[in-house]
Short mmCIF file of C-alpha atoms in Angstrom, two decimals:
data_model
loop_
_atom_site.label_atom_id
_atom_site.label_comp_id
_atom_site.label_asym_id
_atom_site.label_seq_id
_atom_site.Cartn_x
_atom_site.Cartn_y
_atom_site.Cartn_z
CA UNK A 1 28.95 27.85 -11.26
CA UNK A 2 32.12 27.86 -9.06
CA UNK A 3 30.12 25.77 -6.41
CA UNK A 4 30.17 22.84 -8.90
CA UNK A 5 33.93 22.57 -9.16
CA UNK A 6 36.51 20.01 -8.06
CA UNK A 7 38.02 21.83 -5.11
CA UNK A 8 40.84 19.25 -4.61
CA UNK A 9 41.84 20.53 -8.72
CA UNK A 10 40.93 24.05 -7.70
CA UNK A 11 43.77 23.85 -5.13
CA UNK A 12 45.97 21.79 -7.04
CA UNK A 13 45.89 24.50 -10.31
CA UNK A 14 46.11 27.35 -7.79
CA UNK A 15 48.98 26.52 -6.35
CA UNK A 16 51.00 25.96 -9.33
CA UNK A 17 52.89 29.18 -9.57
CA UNK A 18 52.92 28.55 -13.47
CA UNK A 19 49.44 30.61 -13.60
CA UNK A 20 49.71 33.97 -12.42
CA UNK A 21 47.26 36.06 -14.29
CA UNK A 22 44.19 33.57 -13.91
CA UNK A 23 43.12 30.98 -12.09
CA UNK A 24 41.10 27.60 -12.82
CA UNK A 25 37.69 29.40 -11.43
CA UNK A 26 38.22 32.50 -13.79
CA UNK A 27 39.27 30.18 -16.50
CA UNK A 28 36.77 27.88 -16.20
CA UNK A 29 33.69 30.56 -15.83
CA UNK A 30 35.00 31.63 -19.55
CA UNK A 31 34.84 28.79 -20.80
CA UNK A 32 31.23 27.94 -19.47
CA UNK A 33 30.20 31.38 -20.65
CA UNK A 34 31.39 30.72 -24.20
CA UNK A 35 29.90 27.84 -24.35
CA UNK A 36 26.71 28.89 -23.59
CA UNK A 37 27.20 31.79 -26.33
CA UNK A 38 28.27 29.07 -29.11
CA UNK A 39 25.52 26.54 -28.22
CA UNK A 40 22.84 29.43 -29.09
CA UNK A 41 24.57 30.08 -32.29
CA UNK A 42 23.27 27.37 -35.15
CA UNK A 43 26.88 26.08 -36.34
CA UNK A 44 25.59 22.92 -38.49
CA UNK A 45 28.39 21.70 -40.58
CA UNK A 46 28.94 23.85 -43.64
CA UNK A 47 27.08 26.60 -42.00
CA UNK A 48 29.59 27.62 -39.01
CA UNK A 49 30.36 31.55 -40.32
CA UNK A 50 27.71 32.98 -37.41
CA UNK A 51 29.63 30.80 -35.01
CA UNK A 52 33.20 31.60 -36.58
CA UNK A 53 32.51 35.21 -36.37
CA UNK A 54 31.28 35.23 -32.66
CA UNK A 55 34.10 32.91 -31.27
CA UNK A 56 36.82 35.32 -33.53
CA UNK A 57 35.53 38.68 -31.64
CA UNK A 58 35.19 36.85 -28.01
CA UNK A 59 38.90 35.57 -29.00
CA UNK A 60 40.15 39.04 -30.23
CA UNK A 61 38.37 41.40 -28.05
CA UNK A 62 38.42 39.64 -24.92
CA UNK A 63 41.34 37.18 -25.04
CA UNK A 64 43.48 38.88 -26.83
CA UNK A 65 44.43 36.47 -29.51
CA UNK A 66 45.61 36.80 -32.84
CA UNK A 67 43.52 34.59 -34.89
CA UNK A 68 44.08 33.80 -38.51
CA UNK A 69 41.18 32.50 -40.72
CA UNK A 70 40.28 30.45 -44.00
CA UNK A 71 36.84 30.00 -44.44
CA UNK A 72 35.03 28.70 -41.08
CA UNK A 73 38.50 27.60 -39.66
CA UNK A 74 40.11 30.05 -36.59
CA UNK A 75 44.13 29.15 -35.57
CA UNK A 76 46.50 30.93 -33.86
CA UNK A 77 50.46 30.76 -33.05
CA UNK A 78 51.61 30.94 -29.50
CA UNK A 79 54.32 33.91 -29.34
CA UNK A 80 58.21 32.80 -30.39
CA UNK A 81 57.33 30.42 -33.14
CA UNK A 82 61.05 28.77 -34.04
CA UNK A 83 60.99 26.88 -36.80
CA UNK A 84 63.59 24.58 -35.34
CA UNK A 85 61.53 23.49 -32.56
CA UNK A 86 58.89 20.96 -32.76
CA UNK A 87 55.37 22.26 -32.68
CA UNK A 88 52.35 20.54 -31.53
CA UNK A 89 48.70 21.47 -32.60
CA UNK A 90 45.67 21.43 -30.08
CA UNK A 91 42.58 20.74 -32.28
CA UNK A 92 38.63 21.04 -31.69
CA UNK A 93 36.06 21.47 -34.23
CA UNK A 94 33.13 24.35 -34.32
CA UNK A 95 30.36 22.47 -36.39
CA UNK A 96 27.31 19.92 -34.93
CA UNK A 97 25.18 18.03 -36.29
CA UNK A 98 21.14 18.33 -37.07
CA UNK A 99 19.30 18.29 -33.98
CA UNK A 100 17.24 14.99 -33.74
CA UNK A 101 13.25 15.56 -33.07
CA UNK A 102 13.74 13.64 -29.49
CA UNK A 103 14.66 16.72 -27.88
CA UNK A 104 12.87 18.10 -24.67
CA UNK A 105 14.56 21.14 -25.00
CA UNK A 106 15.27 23.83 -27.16
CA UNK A 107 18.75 22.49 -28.63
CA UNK A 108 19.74 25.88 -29.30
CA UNK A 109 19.41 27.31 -26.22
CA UNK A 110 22.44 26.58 -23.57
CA UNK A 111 20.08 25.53 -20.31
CA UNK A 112 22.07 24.69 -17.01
CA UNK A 113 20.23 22.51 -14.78
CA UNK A 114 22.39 21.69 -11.85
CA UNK A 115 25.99 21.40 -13.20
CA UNK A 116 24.91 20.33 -16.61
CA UNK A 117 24.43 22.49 -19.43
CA UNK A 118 22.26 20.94 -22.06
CA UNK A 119 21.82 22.18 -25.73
CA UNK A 120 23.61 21.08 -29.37
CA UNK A 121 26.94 20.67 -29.30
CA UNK A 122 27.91 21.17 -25.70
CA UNK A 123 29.50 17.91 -25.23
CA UNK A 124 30.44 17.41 -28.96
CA UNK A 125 32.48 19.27 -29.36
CA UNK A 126 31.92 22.41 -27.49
CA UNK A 127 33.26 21.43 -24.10
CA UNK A 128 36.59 20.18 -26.03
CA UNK A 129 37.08 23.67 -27.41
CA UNK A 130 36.63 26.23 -24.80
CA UNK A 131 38.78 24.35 -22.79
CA UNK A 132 41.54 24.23 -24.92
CA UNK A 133 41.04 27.75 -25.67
CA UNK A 134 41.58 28.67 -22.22
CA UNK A 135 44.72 26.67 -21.86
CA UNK A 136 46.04 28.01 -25.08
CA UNK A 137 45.45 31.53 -23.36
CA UNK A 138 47.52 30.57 -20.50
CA UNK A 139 50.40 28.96 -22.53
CA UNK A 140 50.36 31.45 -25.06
CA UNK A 141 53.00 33.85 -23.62
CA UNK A 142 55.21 31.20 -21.65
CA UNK A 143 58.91 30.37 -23.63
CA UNK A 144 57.59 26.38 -24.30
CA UNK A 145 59.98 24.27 -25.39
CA UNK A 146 57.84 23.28 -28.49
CA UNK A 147 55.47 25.52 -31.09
CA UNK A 148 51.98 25.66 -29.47
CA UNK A 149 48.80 26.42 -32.22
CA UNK A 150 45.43 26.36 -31.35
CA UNK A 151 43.30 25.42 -34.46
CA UNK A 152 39.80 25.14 -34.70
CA UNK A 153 38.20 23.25 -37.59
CA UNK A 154 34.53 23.32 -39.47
CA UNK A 155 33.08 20.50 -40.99
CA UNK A 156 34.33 17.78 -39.20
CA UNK A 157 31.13 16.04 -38.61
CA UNK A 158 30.78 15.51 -42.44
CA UNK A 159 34.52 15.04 -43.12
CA UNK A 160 34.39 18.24 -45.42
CA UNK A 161 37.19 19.13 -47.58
CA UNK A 162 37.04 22.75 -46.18
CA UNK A 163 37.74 22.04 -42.99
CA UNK A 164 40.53 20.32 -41.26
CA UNK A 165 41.84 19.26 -44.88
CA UNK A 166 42.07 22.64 -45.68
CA UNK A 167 43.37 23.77 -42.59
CA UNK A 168 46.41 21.61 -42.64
CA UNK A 169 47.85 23.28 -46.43
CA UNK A 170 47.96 26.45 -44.47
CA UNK A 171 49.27 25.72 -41.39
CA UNK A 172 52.98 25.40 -40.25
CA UNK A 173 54.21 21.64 -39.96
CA UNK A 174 53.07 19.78 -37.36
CA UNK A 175 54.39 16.79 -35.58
CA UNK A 176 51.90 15.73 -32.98
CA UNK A 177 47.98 17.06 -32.26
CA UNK A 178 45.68 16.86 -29.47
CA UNK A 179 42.40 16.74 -30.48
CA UNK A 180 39.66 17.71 -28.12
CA UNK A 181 37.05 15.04 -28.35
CA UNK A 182 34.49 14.08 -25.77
CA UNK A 183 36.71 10.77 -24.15
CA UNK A 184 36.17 11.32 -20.36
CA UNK A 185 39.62 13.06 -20.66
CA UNK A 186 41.16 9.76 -21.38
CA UNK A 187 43.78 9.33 -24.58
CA UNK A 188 42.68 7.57 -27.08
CA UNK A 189 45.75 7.07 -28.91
CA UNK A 190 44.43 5.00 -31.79
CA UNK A 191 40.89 5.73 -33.66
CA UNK A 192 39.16 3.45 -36.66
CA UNK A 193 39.36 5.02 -39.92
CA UNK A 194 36.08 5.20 -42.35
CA UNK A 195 35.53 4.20 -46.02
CA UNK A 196 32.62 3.70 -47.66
CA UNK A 197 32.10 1.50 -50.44
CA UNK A 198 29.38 1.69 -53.73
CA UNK A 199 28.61 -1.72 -54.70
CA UNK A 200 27.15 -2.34 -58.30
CA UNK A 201 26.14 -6.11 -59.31
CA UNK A 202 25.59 -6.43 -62.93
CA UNK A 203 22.58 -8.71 -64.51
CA UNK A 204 19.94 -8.70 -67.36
CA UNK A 205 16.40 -7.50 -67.79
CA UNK A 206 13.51 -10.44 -68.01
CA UNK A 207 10.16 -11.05 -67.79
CA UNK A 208 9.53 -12.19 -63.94
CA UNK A 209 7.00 -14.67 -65.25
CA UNK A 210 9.62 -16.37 -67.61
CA UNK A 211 12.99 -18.40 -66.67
CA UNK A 212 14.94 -15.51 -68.69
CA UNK A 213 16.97 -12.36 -67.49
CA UNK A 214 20.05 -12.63 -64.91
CA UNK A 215 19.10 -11.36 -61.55
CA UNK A 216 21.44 -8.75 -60.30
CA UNK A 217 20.04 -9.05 -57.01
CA UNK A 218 21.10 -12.63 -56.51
CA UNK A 219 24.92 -11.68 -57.77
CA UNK A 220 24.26 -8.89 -54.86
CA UNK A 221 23.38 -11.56 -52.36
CA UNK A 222 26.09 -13.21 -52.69
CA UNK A 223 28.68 -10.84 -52.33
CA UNK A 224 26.62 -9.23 -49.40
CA UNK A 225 27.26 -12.81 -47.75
CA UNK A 226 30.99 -12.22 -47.96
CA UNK A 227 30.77 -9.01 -46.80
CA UNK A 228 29.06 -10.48 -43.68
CA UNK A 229 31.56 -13.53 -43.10
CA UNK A 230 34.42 -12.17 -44.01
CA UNK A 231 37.04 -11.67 -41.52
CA UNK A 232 40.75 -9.69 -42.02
CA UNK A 233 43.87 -11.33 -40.58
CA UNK A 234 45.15 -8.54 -38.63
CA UNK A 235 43.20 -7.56 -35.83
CA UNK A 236 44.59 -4.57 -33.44
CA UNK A 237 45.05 -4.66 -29.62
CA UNK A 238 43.55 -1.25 -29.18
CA UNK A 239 40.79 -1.50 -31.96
CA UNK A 240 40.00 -5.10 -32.88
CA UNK A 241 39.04 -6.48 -36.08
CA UNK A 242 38.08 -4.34 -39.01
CA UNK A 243 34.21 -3.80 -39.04
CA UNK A 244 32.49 -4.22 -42.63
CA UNK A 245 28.82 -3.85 -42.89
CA UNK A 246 26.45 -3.83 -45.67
CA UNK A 247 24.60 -0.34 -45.06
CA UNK A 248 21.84 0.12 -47.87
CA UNK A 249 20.54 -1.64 -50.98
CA UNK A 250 18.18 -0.69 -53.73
CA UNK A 251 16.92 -2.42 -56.53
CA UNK A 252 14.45 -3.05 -59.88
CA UNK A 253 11.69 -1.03 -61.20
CA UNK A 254 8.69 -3.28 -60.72
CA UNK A 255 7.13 -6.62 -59.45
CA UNK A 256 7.30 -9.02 -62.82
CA UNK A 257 10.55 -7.16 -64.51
CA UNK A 258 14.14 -9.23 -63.41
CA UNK A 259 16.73 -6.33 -61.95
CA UNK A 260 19.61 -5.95 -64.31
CA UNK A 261 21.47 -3.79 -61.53
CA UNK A 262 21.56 -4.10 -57.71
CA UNK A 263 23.07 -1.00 -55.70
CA UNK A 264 24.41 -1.81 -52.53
CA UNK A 265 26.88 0.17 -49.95
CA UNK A 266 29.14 -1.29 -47.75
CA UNK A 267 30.57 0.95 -44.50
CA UNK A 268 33.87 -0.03 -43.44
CA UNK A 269 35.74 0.82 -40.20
CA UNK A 270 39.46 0.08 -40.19
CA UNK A 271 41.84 -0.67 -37.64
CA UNK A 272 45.52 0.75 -37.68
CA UNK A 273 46.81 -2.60 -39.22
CA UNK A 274 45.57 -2.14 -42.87
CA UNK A 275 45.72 1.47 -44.81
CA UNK A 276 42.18 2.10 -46.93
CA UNK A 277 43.49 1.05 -50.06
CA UNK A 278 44.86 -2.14 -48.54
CA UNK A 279 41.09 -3.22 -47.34
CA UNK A 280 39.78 -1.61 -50.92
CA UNK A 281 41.90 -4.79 -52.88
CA UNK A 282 40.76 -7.34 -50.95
CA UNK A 283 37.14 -6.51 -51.13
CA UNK A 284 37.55 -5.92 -54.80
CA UNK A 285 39.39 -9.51 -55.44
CA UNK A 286 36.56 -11.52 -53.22
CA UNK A 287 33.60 -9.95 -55.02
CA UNK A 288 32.20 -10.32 -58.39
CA UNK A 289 30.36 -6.85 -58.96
CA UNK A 290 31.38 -3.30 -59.40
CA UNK A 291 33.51 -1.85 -56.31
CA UNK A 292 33.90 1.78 -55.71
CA UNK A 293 35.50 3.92 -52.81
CA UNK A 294 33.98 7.15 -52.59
CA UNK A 295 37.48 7.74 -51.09
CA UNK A 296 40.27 6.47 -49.10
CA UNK A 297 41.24 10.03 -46.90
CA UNK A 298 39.87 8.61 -43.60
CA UNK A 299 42.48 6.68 -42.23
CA UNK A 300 43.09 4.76 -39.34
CA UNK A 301 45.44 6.83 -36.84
CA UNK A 302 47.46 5.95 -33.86
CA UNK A 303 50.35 7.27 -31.94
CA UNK A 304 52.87 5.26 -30.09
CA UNK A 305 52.44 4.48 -26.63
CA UNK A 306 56.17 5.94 -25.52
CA UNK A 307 55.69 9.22 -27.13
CA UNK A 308 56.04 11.68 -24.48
CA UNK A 309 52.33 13.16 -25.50
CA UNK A 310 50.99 9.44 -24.13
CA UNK A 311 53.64 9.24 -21.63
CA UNK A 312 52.48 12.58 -20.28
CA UNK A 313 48.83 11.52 -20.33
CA UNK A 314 49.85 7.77 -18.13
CA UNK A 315 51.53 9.41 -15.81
CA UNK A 316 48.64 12.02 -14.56
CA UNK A 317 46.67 8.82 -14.11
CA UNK A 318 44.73 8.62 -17.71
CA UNK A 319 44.42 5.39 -19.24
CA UNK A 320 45.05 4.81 -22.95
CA UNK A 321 42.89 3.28 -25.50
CA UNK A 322 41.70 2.82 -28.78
CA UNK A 323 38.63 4.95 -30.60
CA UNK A 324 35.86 3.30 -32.43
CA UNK A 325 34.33 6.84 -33.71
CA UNK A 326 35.61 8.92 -36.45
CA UNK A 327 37.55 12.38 -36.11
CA UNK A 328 39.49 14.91 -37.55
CA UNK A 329 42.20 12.64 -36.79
CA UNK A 330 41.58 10.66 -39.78
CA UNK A 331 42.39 13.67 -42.06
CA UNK A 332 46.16 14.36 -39.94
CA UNK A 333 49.54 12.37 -41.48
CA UNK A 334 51.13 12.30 -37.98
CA UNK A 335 50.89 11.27 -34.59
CA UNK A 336 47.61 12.46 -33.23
CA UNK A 337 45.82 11.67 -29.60
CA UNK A 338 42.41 12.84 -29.08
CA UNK A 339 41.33 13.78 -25.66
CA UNK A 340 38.60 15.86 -24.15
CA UNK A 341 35.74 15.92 -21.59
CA UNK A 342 32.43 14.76 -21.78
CA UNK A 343 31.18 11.06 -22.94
CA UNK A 344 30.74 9.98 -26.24
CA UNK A 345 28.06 8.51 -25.64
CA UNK A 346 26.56 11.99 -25.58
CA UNK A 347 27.21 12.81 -28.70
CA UNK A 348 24.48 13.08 -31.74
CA UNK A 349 21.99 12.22 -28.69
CA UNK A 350 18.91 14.12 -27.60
CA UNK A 351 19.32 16.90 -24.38
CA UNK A 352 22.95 16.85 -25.44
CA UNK A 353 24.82 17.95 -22.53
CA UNK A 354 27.93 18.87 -20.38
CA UNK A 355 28.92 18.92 -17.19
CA UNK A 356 30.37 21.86 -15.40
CA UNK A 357 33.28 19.71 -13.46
CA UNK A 358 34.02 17.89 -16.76
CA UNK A 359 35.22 22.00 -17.98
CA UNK A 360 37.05 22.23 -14.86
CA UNK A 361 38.99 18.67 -15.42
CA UNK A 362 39.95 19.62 -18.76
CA UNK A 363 41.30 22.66 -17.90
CA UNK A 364 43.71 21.64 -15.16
CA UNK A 365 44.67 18.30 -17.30
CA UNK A 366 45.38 19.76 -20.52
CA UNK A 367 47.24 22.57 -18.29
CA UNK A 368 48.97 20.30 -16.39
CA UNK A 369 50.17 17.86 -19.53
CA UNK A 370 51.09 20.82 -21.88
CA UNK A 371 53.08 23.38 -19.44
CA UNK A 372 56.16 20.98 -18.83
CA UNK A 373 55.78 18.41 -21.99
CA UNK A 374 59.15 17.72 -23.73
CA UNK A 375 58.87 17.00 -27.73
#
């Protein structure tokens, strides 16, 4: 593994006098290792307690952490917790999604072909997490001018209410998170929120064969055509225009009987400029059927450019930008940035994987933001 590397970062991380019980190759072997041992472990949203209990021992028994735990969710607290200091969370999440039936290899089985290791999960959001455990392992101990917890979430891919949700009423307060998210170990510093709308138009039953009965899908029709020409006013630098799109529809009974109801949803992705509820009244003025959220927790999040999280980030040479996917940022009330290695475009794919030097990366760049970051 260690001939796959960075050596310029290998040098760079062992020099820094900062880390004096490990180094980046030891660190970095760990972190491929417990990969490999999560990615053969089925963690499917909702199901993550096989996972949770393997990554608790490997944390306990051969880290040395003290890990707290509600349900599926691990945290822990860096040593000298002061309430007066400002405390900053480091977040990746334990659950996958289904395997599709495109893959050419066993998705369960961590397979390392070169310097990638393929199976579920490595690169969403496995990579993200063993990386920031090792960090967290060498930060744990050192007098930080800020509270450092490491908290790892379940059920992010399906938004669940026992995950991150959860996690945050028993936590400490927070005032900034990383969140370890495959971004090429660029900061996103601004992600689209999600809310999904049902859509009910409202007719009357008639004979198909007779000019009688209101046709609910007509009403739908028309309000799916503002859904698709609609535009909102306030479009965001770092995430556009809010995307609306009519998802699904579903309709009558049979052939010759007019539809008295027509079911549509609408998915909407919002930028930072409107809050859930804001987007929710407008839809609901410009259309004539039934409007629904299913909820309005997913919000847009961003964190300011100048806040010395970001600041740290620009001036290691990472470039800022704006999110069109969905994270547990959406469920966190203050500034968040999500960052991690490996490519999105990974993610939820067939022969999922990771590469070795994208571990190594993240370990020296989370290192080197979080051991001299002022709050």
């Amino acid at each position: 593994i260690i001939s796959f590397l960075t050596q310029n970062r290998l040098t760079l991380l062992n020099e820094n006098k900062n880390i004096t019980l490990m180094n980046v190759e030891n660190l970095t072997q760990d972190a491929v290792n417990l990969l490999c041992k999560l990615i053969e472990i089925p963690s499917i949203s909702r199901e993550e307690k096989e996972a949770a209990d393997a990554l608790a021992e490997v944390m306990q028994k051969e880290y040395g952490l003290k890990t707290e735990r509600e349900g599926n969710n691990l945290w822990c607290i860096a040593d000298g917790y002061d309430e007066k200091k400002k405390t900053l969370l480091l977040n990746a999440h334990i659950d996958t999604v289904k395997p599709t039936s495109l893959w050419t290899r066993d998705p369960h089985k961590a397979t390392i072909e070169g310097e990638c290791i393929y199976g579920l999960g490595s690169n969403d959001d496995g990579a993200s997490l063993v990386s920031l455990i090792q960090v967290f392992r060498c930060l744990k101990d050192k007098p930080l001018p800020y509270n450092l917890i490491l908290a790892i979430s379940a059920e992010e891919e399906v938004s669940g209410k026992n995950g991150m949700e959860h996690l945050l009423t028993v936590l400490p307060k927070i005032d900034v998170a990383m969140v370890g998210e495959p971004t090429g170990m660029q900061p996103a510093i601004a992600e689209k929120g999600l809310m999904v709308l049902d859509v009910t138009a409202h007719g009357k039953a008639g004979h198909a064969a007779r000019d009688e009965g209101d046709n609910a899908i007509y009403h739908a029709l028309d309000d799916i055509a503002w859904v698709r020409n609609y535009r909102f006013q306030k479009e965001s630098n770092l995430l556009g225009h809010v995307k609306m799109t009519a998802t699904i529809i579903n309709a009558g009974t049979q052939h010759n009987v007019i539809p008295s109801e027509c079911k549509f949803t609408i998915d909407i992705r919002s930028n930072e400029q409107y809050s859930n509820e804001e987007i929710y009244d407008i839809v609901c003025q410009n259309l004539k059927s039934e409007v629904k959220a299913r909820s309005f927790r997913l919000s847009s999040s961003r964190i300011d450019i100048e806040h010395p999280l970001v600041q740290k980030a620009i001036s290691l040479g990472r470039t800022p930008f704006g999110s069109p996917t969905l994270s547990d940022q959406a469920l966190m009330r203050f500034p968040s940035m999500k960052m991690g290695p490996g490519n999105s475009s990974r993610s939820h794919t067939a022969d999922e994987f990771i590469k070795i030097s994208e571990i190594n990366e993240a370990i020296h760049l989370y290192y080197e933001m979080l051991n001299d970051l002022i709050l």
